[in-house]
XYZ file of C-alpha atoms in Angstrom:
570
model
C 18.528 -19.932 -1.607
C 21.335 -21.248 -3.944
C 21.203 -19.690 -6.975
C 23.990 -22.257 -8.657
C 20.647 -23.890 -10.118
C 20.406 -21.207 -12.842
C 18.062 -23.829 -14.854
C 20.191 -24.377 -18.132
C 17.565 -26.529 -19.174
C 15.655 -23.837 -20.098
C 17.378 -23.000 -23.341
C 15.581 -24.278 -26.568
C 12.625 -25.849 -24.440
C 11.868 -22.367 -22.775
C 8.928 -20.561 -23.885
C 8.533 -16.592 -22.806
C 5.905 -15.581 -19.978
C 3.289 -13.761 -21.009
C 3.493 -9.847 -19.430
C -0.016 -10.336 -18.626
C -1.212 -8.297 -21.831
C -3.586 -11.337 -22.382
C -5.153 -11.852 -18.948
C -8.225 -14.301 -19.753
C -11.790 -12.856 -19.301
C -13.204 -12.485 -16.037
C -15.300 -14.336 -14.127
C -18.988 -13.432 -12.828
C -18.659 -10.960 -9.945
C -17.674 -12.582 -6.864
C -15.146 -12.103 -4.034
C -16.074 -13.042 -0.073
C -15.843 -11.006 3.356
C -14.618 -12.910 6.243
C -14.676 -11.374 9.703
C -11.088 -11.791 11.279
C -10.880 -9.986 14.721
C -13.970 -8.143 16.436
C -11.489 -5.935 17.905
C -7.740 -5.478 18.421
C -8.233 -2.887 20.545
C -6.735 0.121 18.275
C -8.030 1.471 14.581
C -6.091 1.006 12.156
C -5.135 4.686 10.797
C -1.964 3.142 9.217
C -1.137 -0.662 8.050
C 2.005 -1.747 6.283
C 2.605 -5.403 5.912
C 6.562 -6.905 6.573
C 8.253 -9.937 5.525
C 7.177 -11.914 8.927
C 3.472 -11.806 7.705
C 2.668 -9.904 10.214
C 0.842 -6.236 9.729
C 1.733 -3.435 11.737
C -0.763 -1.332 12.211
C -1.734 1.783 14.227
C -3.091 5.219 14.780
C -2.675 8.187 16.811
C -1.833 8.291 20.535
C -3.139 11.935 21.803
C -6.547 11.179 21.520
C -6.963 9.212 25.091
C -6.617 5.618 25.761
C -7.305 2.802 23.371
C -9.500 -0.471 24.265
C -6.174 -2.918 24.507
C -4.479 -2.709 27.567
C -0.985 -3.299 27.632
C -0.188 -6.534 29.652
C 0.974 -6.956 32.962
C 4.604 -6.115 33.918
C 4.472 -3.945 30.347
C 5.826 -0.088 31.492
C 2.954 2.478 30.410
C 3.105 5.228 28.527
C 3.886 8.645 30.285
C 4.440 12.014 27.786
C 4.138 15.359 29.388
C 3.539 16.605 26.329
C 0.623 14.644 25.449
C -2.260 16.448 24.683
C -4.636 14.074 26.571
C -2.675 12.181 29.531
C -0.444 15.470 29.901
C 2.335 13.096 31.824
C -0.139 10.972 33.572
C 0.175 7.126 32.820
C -1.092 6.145 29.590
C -1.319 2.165 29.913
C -3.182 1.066 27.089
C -1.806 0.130 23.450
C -1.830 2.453 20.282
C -0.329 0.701 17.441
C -0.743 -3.621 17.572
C 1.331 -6.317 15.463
C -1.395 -8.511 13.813
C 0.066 -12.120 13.030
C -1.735 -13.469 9.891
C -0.736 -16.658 9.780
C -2.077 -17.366 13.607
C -4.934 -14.498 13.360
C -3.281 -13.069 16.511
C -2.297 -9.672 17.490
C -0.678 -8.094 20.464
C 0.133 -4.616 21.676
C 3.282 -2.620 20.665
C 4.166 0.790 22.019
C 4.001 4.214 20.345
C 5.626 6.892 22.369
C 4.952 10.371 20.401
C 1.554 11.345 18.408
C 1.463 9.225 15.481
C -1.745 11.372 13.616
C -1.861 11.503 9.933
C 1.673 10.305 9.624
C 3.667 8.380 6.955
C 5.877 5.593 6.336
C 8.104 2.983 4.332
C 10.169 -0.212 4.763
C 13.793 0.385 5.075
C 15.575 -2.524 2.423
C 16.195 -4.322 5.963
C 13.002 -5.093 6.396
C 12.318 -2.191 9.029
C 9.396 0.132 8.867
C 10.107 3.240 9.398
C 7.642 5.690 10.226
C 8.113 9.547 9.752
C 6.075 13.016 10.974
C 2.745 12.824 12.860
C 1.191 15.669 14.688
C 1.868 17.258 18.159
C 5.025 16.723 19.597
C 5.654 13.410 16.862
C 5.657 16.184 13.770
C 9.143 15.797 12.866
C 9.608 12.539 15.074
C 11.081 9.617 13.240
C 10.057 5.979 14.451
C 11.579 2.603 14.033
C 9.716 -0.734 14.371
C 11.386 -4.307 12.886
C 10.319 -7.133 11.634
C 9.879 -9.553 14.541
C 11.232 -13.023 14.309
C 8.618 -14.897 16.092
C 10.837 -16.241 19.112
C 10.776 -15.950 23.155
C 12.236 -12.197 22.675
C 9.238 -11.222 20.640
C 6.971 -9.197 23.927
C 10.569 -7.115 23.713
C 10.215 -6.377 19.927
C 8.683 -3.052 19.312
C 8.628 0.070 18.417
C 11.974 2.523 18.887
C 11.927 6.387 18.238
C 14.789 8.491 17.498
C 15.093 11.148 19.896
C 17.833 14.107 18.144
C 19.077 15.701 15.312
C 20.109 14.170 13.220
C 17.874 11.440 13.602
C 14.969 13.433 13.668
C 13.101 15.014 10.374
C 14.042 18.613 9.382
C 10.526 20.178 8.671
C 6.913 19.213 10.314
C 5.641 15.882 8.248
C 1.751 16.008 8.886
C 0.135 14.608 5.838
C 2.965 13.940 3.871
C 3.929 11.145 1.693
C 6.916 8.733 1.211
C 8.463 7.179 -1.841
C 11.087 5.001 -2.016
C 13.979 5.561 -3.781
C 16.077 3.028 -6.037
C 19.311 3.958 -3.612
C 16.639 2.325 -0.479
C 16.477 5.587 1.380
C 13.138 7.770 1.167
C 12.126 11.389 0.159
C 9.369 12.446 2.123
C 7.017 15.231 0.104
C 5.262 17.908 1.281
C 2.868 17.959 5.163
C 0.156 21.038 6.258
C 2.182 24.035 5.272
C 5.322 22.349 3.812
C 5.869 22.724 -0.208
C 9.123 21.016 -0.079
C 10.954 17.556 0.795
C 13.553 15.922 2.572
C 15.191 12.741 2.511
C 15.641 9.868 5.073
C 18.352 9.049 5.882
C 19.947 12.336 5.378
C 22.603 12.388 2.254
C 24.518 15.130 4.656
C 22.869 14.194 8.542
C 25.229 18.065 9.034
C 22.751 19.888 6.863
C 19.149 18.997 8.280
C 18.023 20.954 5.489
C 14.781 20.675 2.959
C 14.425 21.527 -0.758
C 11.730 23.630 -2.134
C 9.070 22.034 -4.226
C 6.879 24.707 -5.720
C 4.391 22.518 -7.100
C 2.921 22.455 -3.412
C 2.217 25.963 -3.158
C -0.876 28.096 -4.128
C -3.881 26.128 -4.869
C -2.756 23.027 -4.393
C -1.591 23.791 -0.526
C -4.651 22.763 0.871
C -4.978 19.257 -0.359
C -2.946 17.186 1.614
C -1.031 13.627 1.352
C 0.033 14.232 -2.432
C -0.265 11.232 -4.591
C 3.910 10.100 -5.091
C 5.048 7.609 -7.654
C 8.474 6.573 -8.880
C 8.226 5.977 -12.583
C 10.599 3.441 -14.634
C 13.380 6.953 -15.873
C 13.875 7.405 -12.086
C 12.148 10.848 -11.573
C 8.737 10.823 -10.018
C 5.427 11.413 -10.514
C 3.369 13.843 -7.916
C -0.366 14.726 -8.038
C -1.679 17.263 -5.673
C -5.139 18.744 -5.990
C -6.116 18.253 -10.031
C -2.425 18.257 -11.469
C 0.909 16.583 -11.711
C 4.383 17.422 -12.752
C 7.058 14.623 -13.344
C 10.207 15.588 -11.071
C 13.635 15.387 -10.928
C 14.448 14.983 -7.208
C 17.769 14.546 -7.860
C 18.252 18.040 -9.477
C 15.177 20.177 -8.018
C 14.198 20.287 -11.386
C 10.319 19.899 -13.160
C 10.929 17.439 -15.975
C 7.320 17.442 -17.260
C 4.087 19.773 -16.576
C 0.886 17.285 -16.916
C -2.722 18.688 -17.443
C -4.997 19.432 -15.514
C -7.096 16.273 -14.755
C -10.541 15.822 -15.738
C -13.062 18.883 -14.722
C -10.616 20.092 -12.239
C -11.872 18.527 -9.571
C -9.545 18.078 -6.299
C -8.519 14.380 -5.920
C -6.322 14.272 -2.331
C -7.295 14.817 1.178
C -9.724 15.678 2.298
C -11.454 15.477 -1.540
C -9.972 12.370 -0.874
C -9.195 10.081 -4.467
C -6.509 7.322 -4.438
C -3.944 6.552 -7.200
C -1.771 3.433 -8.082
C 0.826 2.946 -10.541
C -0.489 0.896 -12.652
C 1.447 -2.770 -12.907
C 5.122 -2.584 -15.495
C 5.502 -4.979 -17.835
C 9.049 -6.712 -18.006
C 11.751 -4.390 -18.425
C 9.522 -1.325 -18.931
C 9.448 1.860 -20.346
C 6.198 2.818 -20.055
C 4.148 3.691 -17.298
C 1.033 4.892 -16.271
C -1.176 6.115 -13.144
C -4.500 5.991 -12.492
C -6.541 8.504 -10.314
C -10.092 7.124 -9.139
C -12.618 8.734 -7.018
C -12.671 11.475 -4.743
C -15.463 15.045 -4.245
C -15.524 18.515 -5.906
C -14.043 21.150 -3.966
C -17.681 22.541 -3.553
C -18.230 19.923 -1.470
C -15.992 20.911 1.323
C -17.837 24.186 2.370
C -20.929 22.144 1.483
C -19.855 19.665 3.925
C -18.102 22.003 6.676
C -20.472 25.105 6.279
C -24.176 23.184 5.815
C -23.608 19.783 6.450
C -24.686 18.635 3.361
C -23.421 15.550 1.764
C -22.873 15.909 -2.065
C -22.404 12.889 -3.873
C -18.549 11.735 -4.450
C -17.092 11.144 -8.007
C -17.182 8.366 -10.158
C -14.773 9.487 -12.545
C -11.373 7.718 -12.714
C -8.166 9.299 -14.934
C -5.430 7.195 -16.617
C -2.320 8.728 -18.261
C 0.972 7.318 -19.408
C 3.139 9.209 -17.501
C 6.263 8.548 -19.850
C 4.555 9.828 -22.900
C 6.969 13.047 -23.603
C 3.765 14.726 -25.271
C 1.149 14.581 -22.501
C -1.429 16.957 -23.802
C -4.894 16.061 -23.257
C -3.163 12.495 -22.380
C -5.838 11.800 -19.507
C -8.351 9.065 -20.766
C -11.254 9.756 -18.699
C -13.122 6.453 -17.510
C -16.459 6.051 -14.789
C -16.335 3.875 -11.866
C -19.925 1.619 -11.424
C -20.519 3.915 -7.980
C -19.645 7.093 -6.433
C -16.383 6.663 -3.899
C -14.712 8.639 -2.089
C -11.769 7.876 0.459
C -11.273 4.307 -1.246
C -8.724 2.281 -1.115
C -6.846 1.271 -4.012
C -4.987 -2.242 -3.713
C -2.836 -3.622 -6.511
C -3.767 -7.658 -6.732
C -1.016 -10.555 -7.671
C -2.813 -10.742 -10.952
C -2.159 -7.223 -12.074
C -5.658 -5.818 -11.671
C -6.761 -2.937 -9.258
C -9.329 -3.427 -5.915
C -11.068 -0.753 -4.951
C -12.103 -0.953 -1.577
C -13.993 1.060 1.380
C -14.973 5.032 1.413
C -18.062 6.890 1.115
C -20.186 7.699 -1.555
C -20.678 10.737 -0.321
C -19.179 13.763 1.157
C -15.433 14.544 1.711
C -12.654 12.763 4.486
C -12.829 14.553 7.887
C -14.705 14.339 11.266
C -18.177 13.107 10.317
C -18.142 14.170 7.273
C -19.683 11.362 4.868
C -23.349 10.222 4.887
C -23.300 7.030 2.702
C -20.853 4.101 2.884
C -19.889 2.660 -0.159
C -19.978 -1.588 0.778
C -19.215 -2.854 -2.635
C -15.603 -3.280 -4.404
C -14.713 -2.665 -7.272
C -11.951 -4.508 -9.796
C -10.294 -3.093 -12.601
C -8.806 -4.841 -14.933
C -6.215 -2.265 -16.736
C -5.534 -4.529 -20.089
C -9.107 -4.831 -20.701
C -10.702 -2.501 -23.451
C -11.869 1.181 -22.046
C -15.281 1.028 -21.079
C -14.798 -2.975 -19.817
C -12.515 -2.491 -17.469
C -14.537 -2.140 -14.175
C -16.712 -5.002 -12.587
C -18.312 -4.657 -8.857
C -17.796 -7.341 -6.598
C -19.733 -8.529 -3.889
C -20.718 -6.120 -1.543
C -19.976 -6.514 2.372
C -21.558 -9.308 3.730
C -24.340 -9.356 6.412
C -24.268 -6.111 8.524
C -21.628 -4.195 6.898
C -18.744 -2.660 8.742
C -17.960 0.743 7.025
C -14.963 1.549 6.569
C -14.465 5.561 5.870
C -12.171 8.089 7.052
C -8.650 6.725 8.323
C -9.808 2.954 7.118
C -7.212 1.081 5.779
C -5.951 -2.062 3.488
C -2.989 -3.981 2.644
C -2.569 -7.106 0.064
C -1.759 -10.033 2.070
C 1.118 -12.940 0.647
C -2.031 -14.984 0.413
C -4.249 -13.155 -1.976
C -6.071 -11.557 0.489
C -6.721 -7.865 1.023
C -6.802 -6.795 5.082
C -9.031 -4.127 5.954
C -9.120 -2.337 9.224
C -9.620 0.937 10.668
C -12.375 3.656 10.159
C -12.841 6.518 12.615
C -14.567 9.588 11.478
C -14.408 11.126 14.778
C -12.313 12.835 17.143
C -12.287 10.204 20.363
C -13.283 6.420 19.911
C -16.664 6.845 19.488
C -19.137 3.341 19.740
C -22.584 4.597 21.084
C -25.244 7.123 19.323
C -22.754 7.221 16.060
C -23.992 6.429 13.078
C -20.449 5.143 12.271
C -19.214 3.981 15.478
C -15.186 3.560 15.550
C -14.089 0.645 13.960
C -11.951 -1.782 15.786
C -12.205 -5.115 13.963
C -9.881 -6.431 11.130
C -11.786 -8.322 7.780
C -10.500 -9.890 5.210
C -11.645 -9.732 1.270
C -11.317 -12.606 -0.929
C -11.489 -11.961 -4.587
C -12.873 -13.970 -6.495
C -9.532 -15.653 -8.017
C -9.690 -17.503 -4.351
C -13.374 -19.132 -4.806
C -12.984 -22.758 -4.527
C -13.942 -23.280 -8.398
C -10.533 -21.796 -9.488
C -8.830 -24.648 -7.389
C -8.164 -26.596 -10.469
C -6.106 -23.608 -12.187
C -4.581 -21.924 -9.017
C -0.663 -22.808 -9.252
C 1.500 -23.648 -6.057
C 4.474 -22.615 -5.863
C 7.264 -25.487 -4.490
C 10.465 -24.302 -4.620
C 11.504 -22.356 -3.072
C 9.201 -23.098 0.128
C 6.399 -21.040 1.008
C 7.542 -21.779 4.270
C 10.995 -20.658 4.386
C 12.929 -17.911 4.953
C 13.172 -14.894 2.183
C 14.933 -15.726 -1.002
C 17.839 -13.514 -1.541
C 18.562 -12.256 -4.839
C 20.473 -9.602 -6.952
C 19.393 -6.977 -9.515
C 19.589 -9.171 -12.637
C 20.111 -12.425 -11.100
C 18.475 -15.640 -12.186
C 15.989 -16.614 -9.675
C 14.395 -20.293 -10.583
C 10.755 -20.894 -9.030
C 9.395 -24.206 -9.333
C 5.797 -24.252 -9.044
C 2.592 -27.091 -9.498
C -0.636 -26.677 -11.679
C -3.335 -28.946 -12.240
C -4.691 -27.310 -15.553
C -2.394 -24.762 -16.840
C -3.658 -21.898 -19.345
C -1.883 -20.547 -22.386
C -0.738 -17.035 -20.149
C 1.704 -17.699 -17.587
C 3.511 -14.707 -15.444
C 5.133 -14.154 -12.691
C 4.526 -10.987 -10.700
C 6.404 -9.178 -7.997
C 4.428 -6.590 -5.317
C 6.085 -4.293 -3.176
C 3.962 -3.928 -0.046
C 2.217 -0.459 0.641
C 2.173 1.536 3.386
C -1.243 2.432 3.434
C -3.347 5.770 5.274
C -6.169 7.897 4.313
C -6.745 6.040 0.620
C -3.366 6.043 -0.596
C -0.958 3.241 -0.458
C 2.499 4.786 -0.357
C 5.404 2.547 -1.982
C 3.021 -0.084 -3.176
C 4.102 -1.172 -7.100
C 3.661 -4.479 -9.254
C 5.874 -5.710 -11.961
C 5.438 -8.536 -14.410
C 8.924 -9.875 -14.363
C 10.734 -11.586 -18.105
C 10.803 -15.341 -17.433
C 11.053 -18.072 -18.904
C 8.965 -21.557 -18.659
C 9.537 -25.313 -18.794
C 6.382 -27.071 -19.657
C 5.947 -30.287 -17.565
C 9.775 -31.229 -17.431
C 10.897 -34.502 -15.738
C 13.373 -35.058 -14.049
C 14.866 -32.120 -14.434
C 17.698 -31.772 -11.789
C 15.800 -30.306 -8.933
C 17.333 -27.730 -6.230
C 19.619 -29.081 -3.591
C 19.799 -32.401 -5.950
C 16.581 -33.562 -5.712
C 14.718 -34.625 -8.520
C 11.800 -32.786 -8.958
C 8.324 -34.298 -9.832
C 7.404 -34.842 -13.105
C 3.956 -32.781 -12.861
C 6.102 -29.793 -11.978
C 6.907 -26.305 -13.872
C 10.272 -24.429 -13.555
C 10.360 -20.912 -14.632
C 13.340 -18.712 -14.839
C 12.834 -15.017 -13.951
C 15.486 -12.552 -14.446
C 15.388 -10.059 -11.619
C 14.545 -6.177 -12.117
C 16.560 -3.127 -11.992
C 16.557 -1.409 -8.713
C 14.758 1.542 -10.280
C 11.827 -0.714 -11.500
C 11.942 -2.485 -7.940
C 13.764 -0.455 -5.235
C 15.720 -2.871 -2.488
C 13.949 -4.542 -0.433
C 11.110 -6.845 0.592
C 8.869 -7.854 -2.593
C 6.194 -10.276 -2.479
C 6.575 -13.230 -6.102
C 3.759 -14.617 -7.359
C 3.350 -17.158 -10.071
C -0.010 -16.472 -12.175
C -1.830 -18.540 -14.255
C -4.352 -17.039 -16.760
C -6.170 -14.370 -14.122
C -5.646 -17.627 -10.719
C -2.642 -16.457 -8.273
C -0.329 -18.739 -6.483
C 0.408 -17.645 -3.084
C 3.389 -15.567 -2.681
C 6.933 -15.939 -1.733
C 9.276 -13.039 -0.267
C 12.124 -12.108 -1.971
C 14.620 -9.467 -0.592
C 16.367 -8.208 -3.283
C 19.327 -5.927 -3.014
């Protein structure tokens, strides 16, 4: 888009956005299921969202064949070192590209394992897909954002096959965080208390950096819970503790407590963890830690097949406060959960989705779905901040170990995936393998916030990404019918989300500023724009607050999204 309209209007007439400290109270509990696909023919492990609206998802390819076969014509899969098909032809589909817009999916091809792996979108617009198990351990994989033409059934997935292409230690549970430069560090794996980068600063060196933090006790719990806070260094939970890090330097800026009663909050006592949405130029952050099982549980679990119930406790510290002692405010969820989702919303407040209420992640090793959601709303007053939603709808699907979810540009929240065994598994299983994709609607999309849900005009929901630059102006028009005293405008990074952690995903509320009901102001390309419509002028983040990249803008009003636009912002 042109950005010569840099809305000099706004001036004396402009009002400041609210940073969505005053989100208006909440409606009754609400939110609706909807049943998308039956089956796509793979369980989704892994999802990440791109800038086509489509969702990539996929899960692990030694494990025997899938229920989508690949097409005619398509070449199958042959890997001698497959664990299953050992060389033999392997002609059905492990990873699909779902199309939202169309509900429509096809097959894409994965050629090394893919198990327990980890991922982020390049600031091209590329996901790109690190570790795995098996002979994909250190494999790194490539798959773009298709542009919905005739070449599209050639679009798909790419691996690269040497050094130094490939990853310099084995990457089997580990995590990636995007970095404000737009390459990735990638922490930790089974057996790996260190990290690497991708791409390579020095592709000569191949090398990885210890990390200390990941040794000892907190070696066993896997997939550690990575954030990059607003100074640049970043935030990493393993087990029941955190340390603030300077990557850059190898150094540990900042020792946190221990959380809580000690109890072990990744994989497989699988918690999940967001950073919590930034306000506009921020310099204050803080995480929040929800869910997961005592450690007891495990040989509870693995040794007597007993179930113990999950946790309900959630922790919340300010991660910038240079005095953290006994910062964690302790807080309790309305239900056990354990291997939930957590899914930052265009309105700044928290879903949490899917898991058990019961036992720990692993082959079946949870008794007791958990089928009703959660939302937390982090600007309410401790003790009102959590309010259940409706619970799945007709015969529940449950979705458990290696389920997954993703915000959608829309509002919604896609949920696949949930496997708790070793093969596909759909007869005498009292969680069969779940192929089907849902969708949950919060409750800002029931018809009765019609009235108060803003649409965003210019530029087009419809059109291609907006480009923009770190501190540019970016103008967004948008249409209300009843507008309420807080405005904001948000921007989401999409997540790449496995086993209850979404990796990369962040919210900001962005500084703008608003023109109430201006006419004839001069409109983009020289139209005049309608006299019922809003311009607000955001000023665009630092790459530290918002890493480049694909982000997902949404204009708020009160606690009602818009649907989103995507801005790529480099």
């Amino acid at each position: 888009m042109e950005l010569g309209f840099r809305l000099l209007l706004v001036l004396a007439i402009g009002v400041l956005l609210a940073c969505g400290c005053g989100i208006a109270p909440a409606s009754a509990a609400g939110g609706r299921w909807e049943l998308l696909q039956d089956s796509v023919g793979v369980s989704a492990m892994h999802m990440q969202l791109l800038h086509n609206d489509r969702v990539i998802l996929f899960d692990r390819t030694n494990f025997g064949p899938s229920n989508l076969t690949f097409p005619p014509g398509h070449p199958c899969r042959r890997n001698p070192r497959d664990q299953w098909f050992r060389g033999e032809a392997d002609c059905t589909a492990h990873s699909v590209e779902y199309d939202v817009a169309s509900n429509t999916f096809r097959a894409l091809s994965i050629f090394t394992d893919t198990w327990c792996s980890s991922g982020y979108v390049a600031p091209d617009g590329t996901l790109v897909q690190t570790g795995g198990s098996d002979d994909g351990i250190r494999k790194v994989r490539l798959m773009p954002a298709c542009t919905g033409g005739a070449d599209d059934t050639a679009c798909d997935w790419s691996e690269k096959p040497t050094d130094p292409d490939v990853l310099a230690a084995d990457r089997w549970y580990a995590t990636n965080q995007k970095l404000p430069d737009g390459s990735a560090i990638i922490v930790g794996g089974r057996g790996q208390p260190n990290y690497e980068f991708y791409p390579k600063a020095d592709p000569a060196s191949g090398t990885t950096l210890p990390l200390q933090f990941l040794s000892g006790d907190n070696s066993m719990y896997l997939y550690p819970f990575v954030h990059l806070n607003v100074d640049g260094n970043l935030f990493i939970f393993e087990n029941n503790r955190a340390i603030l890090f300077d990557y850059k330097s190898g150094s540990v800026v900042r020792t946190y407590p221990t959380l809580g009663d000690g109890a072990p909050r990744n994989n497989p006592t699988a918690g999940s963890s967001v950073l919590l949405p930034l306000k506009p130029n921020a310099t204050e952050a803080e995480v929040l830690i929800c869910g997961g099982a005592p450690a007891s549980s495990i040989s509870a679990v693995n040794d007597n097949r007993q179930f113990p119930p999950a946790l309900r406790t959630c922790g919340r510290i300010k991660i910038t406060d240079p005095e953290p002692a006994a910062a964690w405010v302790l807080e309790d969820m309305p239900s056990p959960r354990v291997m939930g989702d957590m899914i930052l919303l265009p309105n700044g407040e928290v879903l949490i989705i899917n898991g058990a209420a019961d036992g720990i992640a692993g082959w079946d090793s949870a008794n007791t779905f958990n089928p009703t959601p959660v939302v937390y709303r982090p600007d309410r007053p401790l003790g009102d901040r959590f309010e259940a939603q409706a619970p799945a709808a007709g015969t529940p699907r449950p979705r458990m170990y290696h389920a997954s979810a993703v915000l959608l540009r829309d509002g919604r929240v896609l949920l696949g995936g949930s496997n708790p065994h070793e093969r596909y598994v759909f007869g005498n299983a009292k969680f069969p393998t779940e192929l089907s994709l849902e969708a949950f609607s919060p409750d800002y999309l029931d018809a009765s916030n019609d009235d108060r849900r803003p649409s965003i005009v210019n530029p087009s929901l419809t059109g291609a990404p907006v480009s923009v630059k770190y501190g540019d102006q970016l103008v967004v028009a948008f249409r209300v019918p009843v507008r309420d005293p807080v405005v904001s405008v948000t921007m989401v990074a999409p997540s790449f989300t496995t086993h209850s952690f979404a990796q990369n995903q962040r919210l900001l509320f962005l500084q703008a500023q608003l023109v109430t009901k201006a006419p004839q102001l001069p409109g983009i390309g020289g139209a005049i724009l309608p006299t019922d419509v809003h311009v607000a002028s955001v000023t665009m983040p630092t790459k530290v607050l918002a890493p480049p990249g694909y982000h997902m803008l949404f204009v708020v009003n009160g606690r009602i999204p818009s649907k989103g636009i995507w801005v790529h912002i480099q």
